[in-house]
Short mmCIF file of C-alpha atoms in Angstrom, two decimals:
data_model
loop_
_atom_site.label_atom_id
_atom_site.label_comp_id
_atom_site.label_asym_id
_atom_site.label_seq_id
_atom_site.Cartn_x
_atom_site.Cartn_y
_atom_site.Cartn_z
CA MET A 1 168.71 19.51 178.20
CA SER A 2 168.99 21.90 175.27
CA ASN A 3 168.39 25.54 175.98
CA LEU A 4 165.16 26.85 174.51
CA GLN A 5 166.92 28.67 171.68
CA ASP A 6 168.44 25.41 170.42
CA SER A 7 165.33 23.29 170.91
CA VAL A 8 163.77 21.46 167.95
CA LEU A 9 160.41 21.20 169.72
CA PHE A 10 158.74 23.92 167.68
CA THR A 11 160.45 23.18 164.39
CA PRO A 12 158.53 21.45 161.54
CA TYR A 13 159.02 17.75 160.89
CA ARG A 14 158.28 15.83 157.70
CA LEU A 15 156.64 12.51 158.55
CA GLY A 16 156.33 10.64 155.29
CA GLN A 17 154.07 12.73 153.06
CA VAL A 18 152.85 15.12 155.79
CA THR A 19 154.74 17.96 157.45
CA LEU A 20 153.94 18.56 161.11
CA ARG A 21 154.22 22.14 162.38
CA ASN A 22 156.11 20.95 165.47
CA ARG A 23 157.34 17.76 167.13
CA THR A 24 154.22 16.97 169.23
CA ILE A 25 151.52 14.35 168.64
CA ARG A 26 148.39 13.70 170.67
CA SER A 27 148.81 10.00 171.36
CA ALA A 28 146.07 7.50 170.61
CA ALA A 29 144.62 7.22 174.11
CA PHE A 30 141.04 5.97 173.94
CA GLU A 31 138.63 8.90 174.19
CA SER A 32 135.45 6.80 174.58
CA MET A 33 133.59 9.55 172.71
CA GLY A 34 132.03 7.51 169.92
CA LYS A 35 128.47 6.24 169.70
CA ASP A 36 127.36 3.03 168.00
CA PHE A 37 130.88 2.62 166.56
CA SER A 38 130.68 6.05 164.92
CA PRO A 39 132.15 9.52 165.61
CA THR A 40 130.24 12.16 167.53
CA GLN A 41 130.25 15.92 167.90
CA GLN A 42 131.99 15.44 171.24
CA LEU A 43 134.85 13.54 169.57
CA LYS A 44 135.17 16.29 166.98
CA ASP A 45 135.10 19.06 169.57
CA TYR A 46 137.82 17.43 171.64
CA HIS A 47 140.28 16.87 168.79
CA VAL A 48 139.61 20.32 167.35
CA SER A 49 140.38 21.79 170.77
CA VAL A 50 143.69 19.90 170.84
CA ALA A 51 144.49 21.09 167.30
CA ARG A 52 143.63 24.66 168.27
CA GLY A 53 145.83 24.17 171.33
CA GLY A 54 148.94 23.86 169.18
CA ILE A 55 149.55 20.13 168.66
CA GLY A 56 151.48 19.05 165.58
CA MET A 57 149.21 16.08 164.91
CA THR A 58 146.25 14.67 166.83
CA THR A 59 145.32 10.97 166.74
CA LEU A 60 141.82 9.54 166.92
CA ALA A 61 142.13 6.36 168.95
CA TYR A 62 141.18 2.76 168.78
CA ALA A 63 139.45 2.40 165.38
CA ALA A 64 138.70 -1.24 164.62
CA VAL A 65 139.55 -2.43 161.12
CA CYS A 66 136.54 -4.77 161.04
CA ARG A 67 133.47 -5.73 163.07
CA SER A 68 135.18 -8.62 164.87
CA GLY A 69 137.72 -6.20 166.35
CA LEU A 70 135.25 -4.10 168.38
CA SER A 71 135.24 -4.01 172.19
CA PHE A 72 133.03 -1.00 173.01
CA LYS A 73 130.11 0.80 171.42
CA SER A 74 132.00 4.04 172.01
CA GLN A 75 134.83 2.73 169.82
CA LEU A 76 135.11 3.58 166.13
CA TRP A 77 134.61 0.95 163.43
CA LEU A 78 136.51 2.29 160.43
CA ARG A 79 134.12 1.68 157.53
CA PRO A 80 132.86 3.63 154.50
CA GLU A 81 129.59 4.60 156.21
CA ILE A 82 131.38 6.92 158.66
CA VAL A 83 133.72 8.56 156.14
CA PRO A 84 131.63 11.77 155.83
CA ALA A 85 131.55 12.24 159.62
CA LEU A 86 135.27 11.56 159.88
CA ARG A 87 135.98 13.95 157.00
CA ASP A 88 134.13 16.63 158.95
CA ILE A 89 136.54 16.05 161.84
CA THR A 90 139.73 15.98 159.74
CA ASP A 91 138.71 19.11 157.85
CA ALA A 92 138.20 20.93 161.16
CA ILE A 93 141.57 19.68 162.50
CA HIS A 94 143.36 20.83 159.36
CA LYS A 95 141.67 24.23 159.58
CA GLU A 96 143.38 24.68 162.96
CA GLY A 97 146.80 23.95 161.43
CA ALA A 98 147.33 20.41 162.77
CA ALA A 99 147.68 17.09 160.94
CA ALA A 100 145.21 14.27 161.58
CA SER A 101 145.97 10.63 162.33
CA ILE A 102 143.85 7.63 163.25
CA GLN A 103 144.92 4.51 165.11
CA ILE A 104 143.85 1.26 163.45
CA GLY A 105 143.75 -2.12 165.12
CA HIS A 106 141.80 -5.15 166.25
CA CYS A 107 141.07 -5.93 169.90
CA GLY A 108 141.25 -9.70 169.43
CA ASN A 109 140.56 -11.59 172.66
CA MET A 110 139.36 -8.42 174.41
CA THR A 111 136.22 -8.07 172.31
CA HIS A 112 132.71 -9.14 173.30
CA TYR A 113 129.98 -11.02 171.45
CA SER A 114 127.66 -8.03 171.79
CA THR A 115 130.07 -5.71 169.96
CA ALA A 116 132.06 -8.05 167.71
CA GLY A 117 129.02 -10.07 166.64
CA GLN A 118 130.83 -13.34 167.33
CA ILE A 119 132.84 -15.17 169.95
CA PRO A 120 136.08 -13.21 170.41
CA ILE A 121 139.01 -14.45 168.36
CA GLY A 122 142.70 -14.38 169.14
CA ALA A 123 146.03 -16.05 168.52
CA SER A 124 145.08 -18.91 170.88
CA SER A 125 141.90 -20.30 172.40
CA GLY A 126 141.18 -19.73 176.07
CA PHE A 127 139.31 -17.43 178.41
CA ASN A 128 140.02 -13.74 178.88
CA LEU A 129 139.36 -12.98 182.54
CA TYR A 130 139.53 -9.23 181.99
CA ALA A 131 136.99 -9.31 179.15
CA TYR A 132 135.03 -12.10 180.88
CA THR A 133 134.68 -14.08 177.69
CA PRO A 134 135.81 -17.33 176.03
CA VAL A 135 138.19 -16.86 173.10
CA ARG A 136 138.51 -18.91 169.92
CA LYS A 137 141.79 -19.44 168.06
CA MET A 138 141.75 -17.77 164.66
CA ARG A 139 141.62 -19.91 161.54
CA ARG A 140 144.04 -19.31 158.67
CA ASP A 141 141.32 -17.79 156.48
CA GLU A 142 140.42 -15.37 159.29
CA ILE A 143 144.06 -14.38 159.70
CA MET A 144 144.24 -13.64 155.98
CA GLN A 145 141.01 -11.65 156.00
CA VAL A 146 141.89 -9.51 159.02
CA SER A 147 145.30 -8.67 157.54
CA LYS A 148 143.52 -7.48 154.39
CA ASP A 149 141.16 -5.45 156.58
CA PHE A 150 144.17 -3.48 157.82
CA GLY A 151 144.90 -2.44 154.25
CA LYS A 152 141.26 -1.52 153.63
CA ALA A 153 141.32 0.59 156.79
CA VAL A 154 144.22 2.65 155.41
CA ARG A 155 142.25 3.37 152.24
CA THR A 156 139.18 4.30 154.29
CA ALA A 157 141.29 6.58 156.49
CA HIS A 158 142.68 8.30 153.41
CA ALA A 159 139.16 8.82 152.04
CA ALA A 160 138.25 10.40 155.39
CA GLY A 161 141.06 12.92 155.12
CA PHE A 162 143.60 11.46 157.54
CA ASP A 163 147.26 12.22 156.87
CA CYS A 164 148.56 9.27 158.86
CA VAL A 165 147.55 5.93 160.37
CA GLU A 166 149.01 4.39 163.49
CA VAL A 167 148.96 0.59 163.40
CA HIS A 168 148.37 -0.74 166.92
CA ALA A 169 150.78 -3.64 167.39
CA GLY A 170 151.13 -3.31 171.16
CA HIS A 171 149.31 -3.33 174.50
CA GLY A 172 147.94 -6.85 174.13
CA TYR A 173 145.63 -6.25 171.18
CA LEU A 174 145.46 -8.70 168.27
CA ILE A 175 148.83 -8.15 166.56
CA SER A 176 150.44 -8.09 169.99
CA GLN A 177 148.57 -11.28 170.92
CA PHE A 178 150.30 -13.08 168.06
CA LEU A 179 153.69 -11.61 168.98
CA SER A 180 153.60 -12.41 172.69
CA PRO A 181 154.32 -15.96 173.91
CA TYR A 182 151.87 -15.25 176.74
CA THR A 183 148.89 -15.13 174.38
CA ASN A 184 150.29 -17.16 171.48
CA HIS A 185 150.89 -20.46 173.23
CA HIS A 186 148.65 -23.12 171.64
CA ARG A 187 149.44 -22.73 167.96
CA ARG A 188 151.41 -25.48 166.24
CA ASP A 189 151.22 -23.96 162.76
CA GLU A 190 153.22 -21.30 160.95
CA TYR A 191 151.78 -18.56 163.22
CA GLY A 192 153.02 -19.95 166.54
CA GLY A 193 156.15 -21.13 168.31
CA SER A 194 159.28 -19.33 167.12
CA LEU A 195 159.55 -15.55 167.08
CA ASP A 196 159.69 -15.64 163.28
CA ASN A 197 156.37 -17.48 163.22
CA ARG A 198 154.81 -15.20 165.82
CA MET A 199 155.76 -12.20 163.65
CA ARG A 200 154.08 -13.66 160.56
CA PHE A 201 150.64 -12.08 161.17
CA MET A 202 152.26 -8.70 161.86
CA ARG A 203 154.17 -8.94 158.58
CA MET A 204 150.96 -9.76 156.71
CA CYS A 205 149.23 -6.73 158.22
CA LEU A 206 152.17 -4.44 157.48
CA GLU A 207 152.35 -5.63 153.88
CA GLU A 208 148.70 -4.71 153.35
CA VAL A 209 149.11 -1.41 155.20
CA MET A 210 152.23 -0.34 153.32
CA ASN A 211 150.74 -1.24 149.93
CA ALA A 212 147.67 0.86 150.72
CA ALA A 213 149.81 3.67 152.13
CA ALA A 214 151.94 3.78 148.97
CA ALA A 215 148.81 3.97 146.82
CA THR A 216 147.24 6.77 148.87
CA GLY A 217 150.22 8.79 150.11
CA THR A 218 149.36 8.03 153.74
CA SER A 219 152.05 8.14 156.43
CA VAL A 220 152.37 5.10 158.70
CA LEU A 221 153.36 4.78 162.34
CA VAL A 222 153.40 1.55 164.35
CA LYS A 223 152.80 1.39 168.10
CA HIS A 224 155.08 -1.28 169.49
CA ASN A 225 155.59 -2.89 172.91
CA MET A 226 159.09 -2.63 174.29
CA TYR A 227 157.99 -5.23 176.84
CA ASP A 228 154.72 -6.76 178.04
CA GLY A 229 155.27 -5.99 181.71
CA PHE A 230 155.10 -9.45 183.29
CA LYS A 231 156.92 -12.78 183.40
CA GLY A 232 156.25 -14.92 180.34
CA GLY A 233 155.67 -11.97 178.02
CA ILE A 234 157.92 -10.18 175.56
CA GLU A 235 161.09 -8.68 177.01
CA ILE A 236 163.34 -6.01 175.52
CA PRO A 237 165.84 -8.23 173.59
CA GLU A 238 163.05 -10.01 171.69
CA SER A 239 161.18 -6.73 171.26
CA ILE A 240 164.19 -5.14 169.58
CA GLU A 241 164.14 -7.97 167.03
CA ILE A 242 160.46 -7.27 166.36
CA ALA A 243 161.21 -3.55 166.00
CA ARG A 244 163.92 -4.35 163.45
CA GLU A 245 161.37 -6.33 161.47
CA ILE A 246 158.97 -3.37 161.58
CA GLU A 247 161.82 -1.13 160.40
CA ARG A 248 162.38 -3.37 157.38
CA TRP A 249 158.87 -2.47 156.14
CA LYS A 250 159.97 1.17 155.85
CA VAL A 251 157.26 2.58 158.05
CA ASN A 252 157.61 6.28 158.87
CA GLY A 253 158.16 5.74 162.56
CA ILE A 254 157.68 3.52 165.61
CA VAL A 255 155.90 4.63 168.78
CA LEU A 256 157.65 2.89 171.68
CA SER A 257 155.27 1.87 174.44
CA GLY A 258 154.82 -1.10 176.77
CA GLY A 259 152.37 -3.13 178.82
CA PHE A 260 149.34 -5.37 178.29
CA VAL A 261 145.98 -3.76 179.08
CA SER A 262 144.51 -7.17 179.90
CA LYS A 263 147.36 -8.26 182.16
CA ALA A 264 149.43 -5.25 183.26
CA PRO A 265 147.39 -2.16 182.33
CA MET A 266 149.29 0.23 184.57
CA ALA A 267 152.57 -0.72 182.92
CA VAL A 268 151.18 1.29 180.00
CA MET A 269 150.05 4.37 181.92
CA ARG A 270 151.75 4.29 185.34
CA GLY A 271 150.57 5.81 188.56
CA LEU A 272 147.93 4.66 191.01
CA ILE A 273 144.54 3.53 189.78
CA PRO A 274 141.50 4.65 191.81
CA ILE A 275 139.75 1.32 192.29
CA TYR A 276 136.52 2.68 193.78
CA THR A 277 136.24 5.17 190.92
CA MET A 278 136.74 2.41 188.36
CA SER A 279 134.06 0.27 190.01
CA TYR A 280 131.69 3.24 190.19
CA TYR A 281 131.76 3.70 186.43
CA SER A 282 131.53 -0.02 185.65
CA PRO A 283 128.34 -2.05 184.98
CA LEU A 284 126.46 -3.09 188.10
CA TRP A 285 127.34 -6.77 187.77
CA LEU A 286 131.05 -5.92 187.65
CA ARG A 287 131.32 -3.35 190.43
CA ALA A 288 131.79 -5.64 193.41
CA PHE A 289 134.37 -7.76 191.58
CA ILE A 290 136.49 -4.71 190.70
CA ARG A 291 136.15 -3.19 194.16
CA TYR A 292 137.29 -6.28 196.04
CA CYS A 293 139.49 -8.10 193.51
CA GLY A 294 140.94 -5.12 191.64
CA PRO A 295 143.68 -4.38 194.20
CA PHE A 296 144.98 -7.96 193.80
CA MET A 297 144.61 -8.20 190.00
CA ILE A 298 145.91 -4.79 188.91
CA ARG A 299 149.62 -4.48 189.53
CA GLN A 300 150.69 -0.93 190.34
CA PHE A 301 153.58 0.77 188.55
CA PRO A 302 154.80 4.03 190.12
CA PHE A 303 154.67 7.14 187.95
CA SER A 304 157.74 9.17 187.12
CA GLU A 305 158.14 11.59 184.27
CA CYS A 306 159.59 9.99 181.11
CA TYR A 307 159.09 6.54 182.65
CA PHE A 308 159.81 4.71 179.36
CA LEU A 309 162.81 6.81 178.38
CA GLU A 310 165.72 4.68 179.61
CA ASP A 311 164.29 1.57 177.94
CA ALA A 312 163.40 3.50 174.79
CA LYS A 313 167.03 4.61 174.46
CA LYS A 314 168.01 0.97 173.90
CA PHE A 315 165.79 0.94 170.82
CA ARG A 316 167.24 4.25 169.66
CA GLU A 317 170.68 2.67 169.71
CA ALA A 318 169.49 -0.38 167.74
CA LEU A 319 167.33 1.28 165.05
CA GLN A 320 167.78 3.85 162.30
CA LEU A 321 164.20 4.88 161.50
CA PRO A 322 162.39 7.76 163.27
CA LEU A 323 161.19 6.92 166.77
CA ILE A 324 158.42 8.59 168.72
CA TYR A 325 158.71 8.81 172.50
CA VAL A 326 155.56 8.39 174.61
CA GLY A 327 155.17 7.93 178.36
CA GLY A 328 154.78 10.42 181.18
CA LEU A 329 155.46 13.70 179.43
CA VAL A 330 154.04 16.47 181.60
CA SER A 331 156.61 19.28 181.31
CA ARG A 332 158.80 21.19 178.89
CA GLU A 333 161.86 19.76 180.64
CA GLY A 334 160.69 16.17 180.10
CA ILE A 335 159.86 16.78 176.44
CA GLU A 336 163.27 18.34 175.84
CA ARG A 337 164.92 15.39 177.58
CA ALA A 338 163.22 12.97 175.17
CA LEU A 339 164.09 15.04 172.10
CA ASP A 340 167.68 15.40 173.29
CA SER A 341 167.86 11.59 173.55
CA GLY A 342 167.45 11.22 169.80
CA PHE A 343 163.70 10.88 169.40
CA GLU A 344 162.27 12.75 166.46
CA LEU A 345 158.77 13.27 167.89
CA VAL A 346 156.94 13.02 171.21
CA GLN A 347 153.44 11.83 172.03
CA MET A 348 151.31 12.72 175.04
CA ALA A 349 147.70 12.25 176.13
CA ARG A 350 146.88 12.92 179.79
CA ALA A 351 148.46 16.38 179.72
CA LEU A 352 146.08 17.16 176.83
CA VAL A 353 143.08 15.64 178.58
CA ASN A 354 143.84 18.00 181.45
CA ASP A 355 144.41 20.94 179.10
CA PRO A 356 143.99 20.74 175.30
CA ALA A 357 145.99 24.00 175.01
CA PHE A 358 149.04 22.55 176.77
CA VAL A 359 151.26 22.77 173.66
CA ASN A 360 150.48 26.46 173.16
CA LYS A 361 151.36 27.04 176.82
CA LEU A 362 154.67 25.29 176.25
CA ARG A 363 155.37 27.63 173.36
CA GLU A 364 154.41 30.72 175.35
CA GLY A 365 156.10 29.68 178.59
CA ASP A 366 159.61 28.77 179.62
CA ALA A 367 161.55 25.69 180.70
CA ALA A 368 159.50 25.48 183.90
CA THR A 369 156.17 25.03 182.08
CA ARG A 370 154.40 21.99 183.51
CA SER A 371 151.01 20.34 183.08
CA GLU A 372 148.53 20.43 185.95
CA CYS A 373 147.84 16.71 185.41
CA ASP A 374 148.71 14.93 188.68
CA HIS A 375 148.35 11.36 187.39
CA ARG A 376 145.78 10.22 189.89
CA ASN A 377 144.25 8.54 186.82
CA TYR A 378 140.59 9.38 187.30
CA CYS A 379 140.44 9.80 183.51
CA ILE A 380 141.65 6.23 183.00
CA ALA A 381 139.33 4.78 185.62
CA ARG A 382 136.31 6.07 183.73
CA MET A 383 137.39 5.93 180.08
CA TYR A 384 136.01 2.48 179.23
CA SER A 385 132.59 3.27 180.65
CA VAL A 386 132.12 6.97 179.94
CA ASP A 387 134.26 9.55 178.17
CA MET A 388 137.91 10.13 179.06
CA LYS A 389 137.83 13.30 181.15
CA CYS A 390 140.03 14.91 183.77
CA CYS A 391 138.60 15.00 187.30
CA LYS A 392 139.42 18.71 187.41
CA HIS A 393 136.82 19.34 184.71
CA CYS A 394 133.99 17.19 186.05
CA GLY A 395 132.27 19.58 188.46
CA ASP A 396 130.87 18.06 191.63
CA LEU A 397 132.04 14.45 191.80
CA PRO A 398 130.39 11.89 194.13
CA ARG A 399 131.71 12.18 197.67
CA LYS A 400 133.42 8.78 197.78
CA ILE A 401 135.26 9.49 194.53
CA ARG A 402 136.46 12.84 195.88
CA GLU A 403 137.64 11.13 199.05
CA GLU A 404 139.48 8.41 197.13
CA LEU A 405 141.22 10.89 194.84
CA ALA A 406 142.20 13.04 197.81
CA LYS A 407 143.92 10.07 199.46
CA LEU A 408 146.05 9.26 196.42
CA PRO A 409 149.50 10.88 196.48
#
């Protein structure tokens, strides 16, 4: 690890057209702070607090590029009607000295009729057990339209004052559903079968995004799966080929992540998941299913700091463009380890859910500075039903939740 005097952590970094004041980004972890697909004062207050806390750039999460990509009413739908409210947020972020980014994507087979306004669409037809819904294979005209929607989303983001967009091509959402052989398994056309075919939709989206970015001066990141986290999904060798294709589009950086939220959600976030807590915050009809079937359906992945780092290094060796490390950063030592491994920037979320001022504390502290986040994942267990919030800031929790969290290591 570099000594603090030699560290690049608090040096500026030029990401495309925007200069970040340091090497930290609040990653696009779903806040669940929207209402009726629109931003709220709570969403603004949270990101402003992170900006005030010293972050280089903060990312609003999970904004759908069109109506058919929506999974939750607390999710953003990036459309002209919400530009003034988003501009209010970006102006406030900029006032605190941070840059503003927004993640754009489409949830594909993890949407619902009540939010998407139609039967969920995806790379292949089937049934999504985790979304409890049938799924219809996308037609060619729909593929074309959604790819164009990605470009429109960049222009809308620019109008709302965002410096950067992060294209979500991982975690089992729509672009990832086309890339992965696990979810793209019934197509016999130019969008299925070979890896080149499975990358076609991603290329169409990136073409629209990069054209819009060039016209607006918007920086572009892509979140990419290093692996899906289960047999039959994408593994690292194939993922490196996909990353090389992303690199060819001259994006400003790739965020290296992993896991499918509909198949291996804890491969993304790691650590134990409090099943009772998750069931408690779920709809009544779903609670018993989660409580009794959750332990068998949700594979556990142990948490360790920098849990993606060794795999991410393989991509660093294979690629030339800037790479952003994300995954289990909770200390100054871990952040320095990632930066020393050749990554230009680092992303984090749970440390900032626990304490929005974590970056300022890193600056003011020493090499021993560490987040108080203990990765018992209460925040994750509740984030799809209520807002993402650390258990340490929730006051008096129900007794059974307190007991469950106390039992987790």
